[in-house]
Structure formats: structure tokens, C-alpha cells
XYZ file of C-alpha atoms in Angstrom:
342
model
C -2.620 20.036 26.590
C 0.690 21.152 25.599
C 1.603 24.935 25.357
C 3.557 25.887 22.042
C 7.044 25.861 23.237
C 6.597 22.428 24.883
C 5.417 21.379 21.652
C 8.232 22.967 19.835
C 10.737 21.029 22.334
C 8.999 17.818 21.805
C 9.257 18.142 18.075
C 12.845 18.946 18.337
C 13.670 15.944 20.513
C 11.620 13.745 17.870
C 13.534 15.112 15.014
C 16.892 15.077 16.505
C 16.479 11.517 17.984
C 15.396 10.317 14.339
C 18.407 11.894 12.961
C 20.992 10.761 15.426
C 19.484 8.073 17.475
C 21.152 9.580 20.315
C 19.336 10.862 23.580
C 18.629 14.613 23.156
C 19.768 17.122 25.690
C 18.524 20.474 26.533
C 21.874 22.085 25.657
C 21.696 20.459 22.299
C 18.072 21.630 21.618
C 18.909 25.186 22.396
C 22.061 25.294 20.068
C 20.465 23.599 17.241
C 16.824 25.041 17.204
C 17.745 28.494 18.376
C 14.527 28.675 20.785
C 15.800 31.896 22.493
C 15.529 30.500 25.890
C 18.112 29.014 28.367
C 18.887 25.426 28.904
C 17.181 25.364 32.113
C 13.937 26.416 30.682
C 14.098 23.794 28.202
C 15.045 21.213 30.985
C 11.770 22.389 32.716
C 9.805 21.750 29.623
C 11.317 18.356 29.076
C 10.388 17.612 32.798
C 6.773 18.456 31.873
C 6.863 16.286 28.791
C 8.325 13.362 30.721
C 5.561 13.684 33.121
C 2.998 13.532 30.452
C 4.661 10.315 29.105
C 5.786 11.792 25.961
C 9.523 11.289 26.371
C 11.741 9.188 28.605
C 15.204 9.141 29.979
C 16.938 5.972 28.976
C 19.664 6.346 31.301
C 20.661 8.414 34.170
C 22.435 11.525 33.101
C 21.412 11.091 29.441
C 19.075 13.090 27.319
C 15.625 12.070 26.558
C 14.226 9.967 23.598
C 10.421 9.908 22.406
C 7.963 7.442 23.718
C 5.210 5.994 21.377
C 2.865 8.609 22.833
C 5.504 11.278 21.941
C 5.622 10.130 18.379
C 1.919 10.098 18.333
C 1.658 13.750 19.509
C 4.368 14.721 16.775
C 2.593 12.918 13.906
C -0.721 14.356 14.937
C 0.732 17.787 14.825
C 1.605 17.417 11.047
C -1.307 18.892 9.254
C 0.225 19.529 5.856
C 1.817 16.679 3.706
C 5.083 18.112 2.293
C 5.334 17.366 -1.425
C 8.330 15.424 -2.646
C 10.934 17.063 -4.480
C 10.610 17.700 -8.324
C 13.325 15.051 -8.929
C 11.643 12.554 -6.711
C 8.310 12.980 -8.589
C 9.851 12.730 -11.824
C 11.498 9.557 -10.985
C 8.334 8.091 -9.650
C 6.436 9.117 -12.813
C 9.246 7.514 -14.943
C 9.181 4.395 -13.095
C 5.299 3.802 -13.190
C 4.490 5.113 -16.549
C 6.845 2.530 -18.228
C 5.037 -0.333 -16.641
C 3.287 -2.809 -19.053
C 0.502 -4.229 -17.020
C -0.956 -4.258 -13.493
C 1.560 -6.718 -12.100
C 4.303 -4.405 -13.408
C 2.602 -1.266 -12.159
C 2.442 -2.659 -8.801
C 6.057 -4.197 -8.540
C 7.419 -0.805 -9.860
C 5.294 1.177 -7.367
C 6.530 -0.963 -4.490
C 10.278 -0.547 -5.315
C 9.670 3.042 -5.914
C 8.019 3.490 -2.368
C 10.793 1.531 -0.642
C 13.449 3.706 -2.408
C 11.876 6.998 -1.454
C 11.149 6.095 2.152
C 14.145 3.744 2.869
C 11.648 1.457 4.591
C 10.159 -2.000 3.774
C 7.132 -1.130 1.209
C 3.928 -3.041 0.855
C 1.102 -2.704 -1.794
C -2.098 -4.698 -1.784
C -3.562 -6.161 -5.099
C -6.976 -4.713 -5.991
C -9.238 -7.570 -4.992
C -10.933 -9.109 -7.937
C -14.052 -9.312 -5.504
C -14.425 -5.532 -5.739
C -13.085 -4.967 -9.169
C -15.408 -5.471 -12.395
C -14.960 -7.189 -15.688
C -14.038 -4.578 -18.593
C -13.712 -7.090 -21.291
C -13.574 -10.661 -22.242
C -11.839 -11.889 -25.477
C -11.954 -15.475 -27.079
C -9.341 -16.290 -29.567
C -9.718 -19.574 -31.666
C -6.486 -21.765 -31.378
C -8.039 -24.613 -33.643
C -11.215 -26.411 -33.510
C -10.799 -27.788 -30.105
C -9.014 -24.886 -28.501
C -9.679 -21.407 -27.287
C -7.517 -18.818 -25.588
C -9.533 -16.913 -22.866
C -8.560 -13.450 -21.904
C -10.125 -11.673 -19.124
C -9.581 -7.947 -18.435
C -10.613 -6.171 -15.310
C -11.492 -2.436 -14.875
C -8.077 -2.110 -12.932
C -6.129 -3.146 -15.977
C -5.538 -6.794 -14.572
C -5.270 -9.328 -17.346
C -5.818 -13.203 -16.899
C -5.318 -15.785 -19.687
C -6.320 -19.312 -19.961
C -6.217 -21.918 -22.743
C -9.315 -23.954 -22.781
C -9.603 -27.503 -24.437
C -13.133 -27.955 -25.723
C -15.256 -31.296 -25.762
C -16.421 -30.798 -29.385
C -15.303 -28.846 -32.381
C -16.245 -25.385 -32.806
C -16.066 -22.422 -35.305
C -14.623 -18.993 -35.280
C -18.231 -17.880 -35.993
C -19.440 -19.513 -32.907
C -16.684 -18.401 -30.771
C -17.533 -14.713 -31.950
C -21.075 -15.033 -31.024
C -20.431 -16.313 -27.499
C -17.724 -13.610 -26.898
C -20.296 -10.876 -28.106
C -22.986 -12.175 -25.832
C -20.777 -12.771 -22.846
C -19.372 -9.081 -23.228
C -23.007 -7.599 -23.546
C -24.114 -9.463 -20.294
C -21.147 -9.642 -18.022
C -18.903 -6.278 -18.781
C -19.329 -4.040 -15.771
C -20.253 -6.760 -13.498
C -18.522 -7.896 -10.136
C -17.762 -11.320 -9.298
C -20.748 -11.588 -7.041
C -22.925 -10.564 -9.811
C -21.735 -12.838 -12.357
C -24.051 -15.972 -11.808
C -27.122 -13.859 -12.879
C -25.076 -12.224 -15.770
C -24.136 -15.824 -16.995
C -27.568 -17.230 -16.790
C -28.577 -14.374 -19.088
C -25.757 -15.587 -21.294
C -26.913 -19.158 -21.393
C -30.369 -18.078 -22.365
C -29.309 -15.720 -25.204
C -26.822 -17.866 -27.081
C -27.884 -20.132 -29.865
C -28.504 -23.707 -28.840
C -25.430 -24.585 -31.013
C -23.140 -22.776 -28.873
C -24.641 -23.739 -25.487
C -21.957 -26.114 -24.453
C -19.143 -23.556 -25.566
C -21.009 -20.766 -23.640
C -21.176 -23.036 -20.738
C -17.490 -24.044 -20.750
C -16.467 -20.302 -21.024
C -18.680 -19.060 -18.282
C -17.520 -21.806 -15.931
C -13.949 -20.773 -16.615
C -14.536 -17.040 -15.894
C -15.846 -17.731 -12.629
C -13.195 -20.256 -11.642
C -10.337 -17.830 -12.664
C -11.864 -14.774 -10.902
C -12.866 -16.838 -7.691
C -9.342 -18.366 -7.665
C -7.611 -14.829 -8.118
C -10.011 -13.180 -5.782
C -7.933 -13.942 -2.623
C -6.017 -10.886 -1.685
C -2.220 -10.581 -1.587
C 0.360 -7.914 -1.493
C 3.697 -7.183 -3.116
C 6.717 -6.516 -0.698
C 9.871 -4.601 -1.594
C 12.756 -2.989 0.453
C 13.416 -5.822 2.833
C 17.169 -5.021 2.702
C 16.434 -1.420 4.084
C 16.003 -3.161 7.311
C 19.761 -3.859 7.748
C 20.275 -0.320 8.946
C 17.770 -0.408 11.693
C 18.832 -3.889 13.593
C 19.500 -1.807 16.662
C 16.112 0.007 16.524
C 14.215 -3.526 16.734
C 16.119 -4.458 19.566
C 16.420 -8.391 18.847
C 13.025 -8.513 17.182
C 14.206 -8.267 13.632
C 13.489 -12.009 12.957
C 9.869 -11.641 14.170
C 9.469 -8.742 11.598
C 11.062 -10.702 8.805
C 8.636 -13.578 9.574
C 5.731 -11.285 9.346
C 6.850 -10.025 6.022
C 6.176 -13.457 4.708
C 2.757 -13.570 5.969
C 0.324 -12.083 3.357
C -2.711 -12.239 5.782
C -0.924 -10.337 8.580
C 0.516 -7.751 6.279
C -3.027 -7.016 4.863
C -4.347 -6.702 8.404
C -1.427 -4.193 9.331
C -2.508 -2.065 6.370
C -6.154 -2.021 7.235
C -6.404 0.395 10.217
C -9.876 1.465 11.454
C -9.596 4.789 10.024
C -9.560 5.631 6.349
C -7.274 7.534 4.235
C -3.593 8.283 5.442
C -3.029 6.387 8.648
C -0.056 5.956 11.076
C 0.039 3.203 13.443
C 2.897 3.618 15.956
C 4.600 0.947 18.127
C 1.863 -0.779 20.274
C -0.895 0.649 18.253
C 0.110 -2.051 15.662
C -2.127 -5.204 15.419
C 0.865 -7.445 15.969
C 2.186 -7.300 19.255
C 5.540 -9.003 18.103
C 6.690 -5.742 16.493
C 5.668 -3.101 18.904
C 8.675 -1.172 18.145
C 7.664 -0.578 14.495
C 5.387 1.732 12.933
C 3.154 1.398 9.720
C 2.171 4.365 7.585
C -0.583 3.440 5.082
C -3.135 4.804 2.738
C -5.587 3.709 0.012
C -5.330 4.110 -3.707
C -8.188 4.022 -6.182
C -8.905 2.715 -9.567
C -11.245 3.262 -12.555
C -14.364 4.311 -10.757
C -12.233 6.530 -8.183
C -13.355 4.320 -5.348
C -10.669 2.924 -2.924
C -9.623 -0.624 -4.365
C -6.525 -1.296 -1.955
C -4.142 -0.012 0.443
C -0.313 0.582 0.301
C 2.285 1.501 2.960
C 5.501 0.989 4.573
C 6.755 -0.767 7.714
C 9.651 0.566 9.672
C 11.039 1.430 13.221
C 9.179 3.962 15.405
C 12.229 6.128 14.977
C 11.572 6.981 11.424
C 11.149 10.378 9.624
C 7.365 10.533 9.687
C 6.915 13.712 7.526
C 8.863 12.382 4.798
C 7.586 8.815 4.876
C 3.904 10.316 4.803
C 4.952 12.284 1.912
C 6.172 9.429 0.093
C 3.153 6.861 0.786
C 0.817 9.754 -0.259
C 2.602 10.660 -3.582
C 2.959 6.948 -4.774
C -0.714 6.374 -3.951
C -1.555 9.411 -5.964
C 0.489 8.342 -8.927
C -0.872 4.829 -8.743
C -4.313 5.983 -8.485
C -3.937 8.360 -11.433
C -2.345 5.640 -13.583
C -4.908 2.810 -12.857
C -7.834 5.413 -13.523
C -6.279 6.497 -16.796
C -6.357 10.093 -15.587
C -2.466 10.561 -15.303
C -0.866 13.481 -17.110
C 3.030 13.879 -17.372
C 4.198 16.664 -15.354
């Protein structure tokens, strides 16, 4: 258990090392942070912190740098998420509110998060296994073709053009559309089998083949798109951190191409805002990286997916946590329809 002054000294070492990437000495701490004690006193505190495994001396006669445990102690001492500046909040709002659909929202949000944090940003798509149908639209394209439009509660839109085995009419298409919406709207993918069985029982016999074709395509589309995937932005931000990754940059770049690995890194055991530091990560190849992530919600205010950043352990955790939290809040508000211009 650290006393208050040792916590202050540790925090000073973390902040200075993040800012300069230079080992931090006792004299520099006293001068920059106005602790009101002598360098000798700070050196004594640093010795205790080193014994506790929170800092380390990389070279003889050099100052100290934080260890993973030191960063963890620092992060755990952050109790309040500092809000972004008014200009940053307005920039996020402007970018996201101009989006046209879910794909556009997520692309814009990922780029905004990468720009705010200066790290690689990752946003997971809402899974169609968890989202529900909001509306199904059928548009006649002639006697043998129909445009199927599927809209989920998270604003996701899927379109398919169907070629029918037999001619149909606009009236038949409207009948099937109404019954499909009556039975299927509000249902998850896992509940559609029973809902569609009700559709087939309700439609007139003359439209049974059409209803079967529509129902099979709805299931096919949602099942095909139910595999979770992520959007990634800000890879170029890594260029400034080559020295921090100490020769493992290529491993990180490889991981950024692996959707399953990225989703695993965004899914810590604890919910809410989470910080995984160095060796706490699930991927041993990047034990000098940190992941800051949180969840965002949708229409029903329940968690639908996660977003976050990947960067070096030497990062501005407070600012990064603020950025991740802010983008998740804006994204949740927009997807749930509760966003109001500020």
C-alpha cells in the first residue's frame, strides 16, 4: 500500500515518461512537480517504488521508468474520466451526425477515435445475433423480381434482389410484407424460425411460395452477416511508436488484420471501461501494448458491441480513456436515437 507522496511520485514518473520517453530522475520530479521535498527524499521514495516492482531503472545512473504494474497502479488511481474539450466534443458530434447509415456511422466513429487518441482505433459491429428486426420491406421490380430490404433495430440495412420461380403481383407482395412484419418485427435471429412458421401459416395459399422464398432469404442474409467483425482506423499512428514496440511492430500489424483476435482483445472479463496493460493482454506477441476499451449500446440501451484502441504501454491513459468513453457515448446516443445537439 503506497502512502500519498509515493503515489504522487509514481504518477509524476508515469506522466513524465509518457511525455518524454526519457527515464525520470528525482531532481526533475522535484523541479517540475513542486513537491516541496528534497531530491534525496524523492530518491528514497523511488527506491520503495522499485522494490514494489512499480518502476525500474533501465540503465545504471539513469532515472526510472514505469513497469506494467506501475502503469496499472496509475490507471487504477484514475477515478474520474476527464471530459474532452468543447472543440473535441463538437468535432465528434459533427462527424457522427452527418453519417448516412450504420456502416458510415461506424467508419466515422473509428476515424474520430483514432484522431482523438492518436492510437489505432477499433469498433466492433453490432452482432445480428443480438440485434432484432425493425422492418422488412418488399419492393416489386416486375412480375419475377422483388427487392428485399431488411432493417435492424441498430440501423443496419441489408438489401437483396430476389428472382422468383413464378410471377406474382404487387398485391401479393404487399400481403406477404404485412404478415412478415406482423410476425417477425422485434424478433432476434434465434427466434425467426417460429416467427416464420407463423408467417407461412397466416399467408394465403396463393402466396405461400413467395412467403417461403422471402423467409428463407431473410434467414440466409441474417445468418451470413451474423459473424462479428470490426472496423479499424489509425494504423498510420503507429509510425510514431516504433521504438516503443521494440521490434514487435510487425506482430502488431499482423494482429490488426485478424478480426477474431481483435474482438478477443476488446472483450475483457470485466464490463464497462477496461484497460489491459502489457502482459495483461490476451496476445503474448504484443506484451508491450495496451488496450483501452468499453461497450456501446443501441436502441434498447443494452450493450451491443465494444470499441477501443490499441497503443503502446507508454500512452496518455487519462486522455485515451476520455476519448474512448466519449466516442462510445456519442455512438450509443446516435444508435438509440437519443442524441441531441449540444
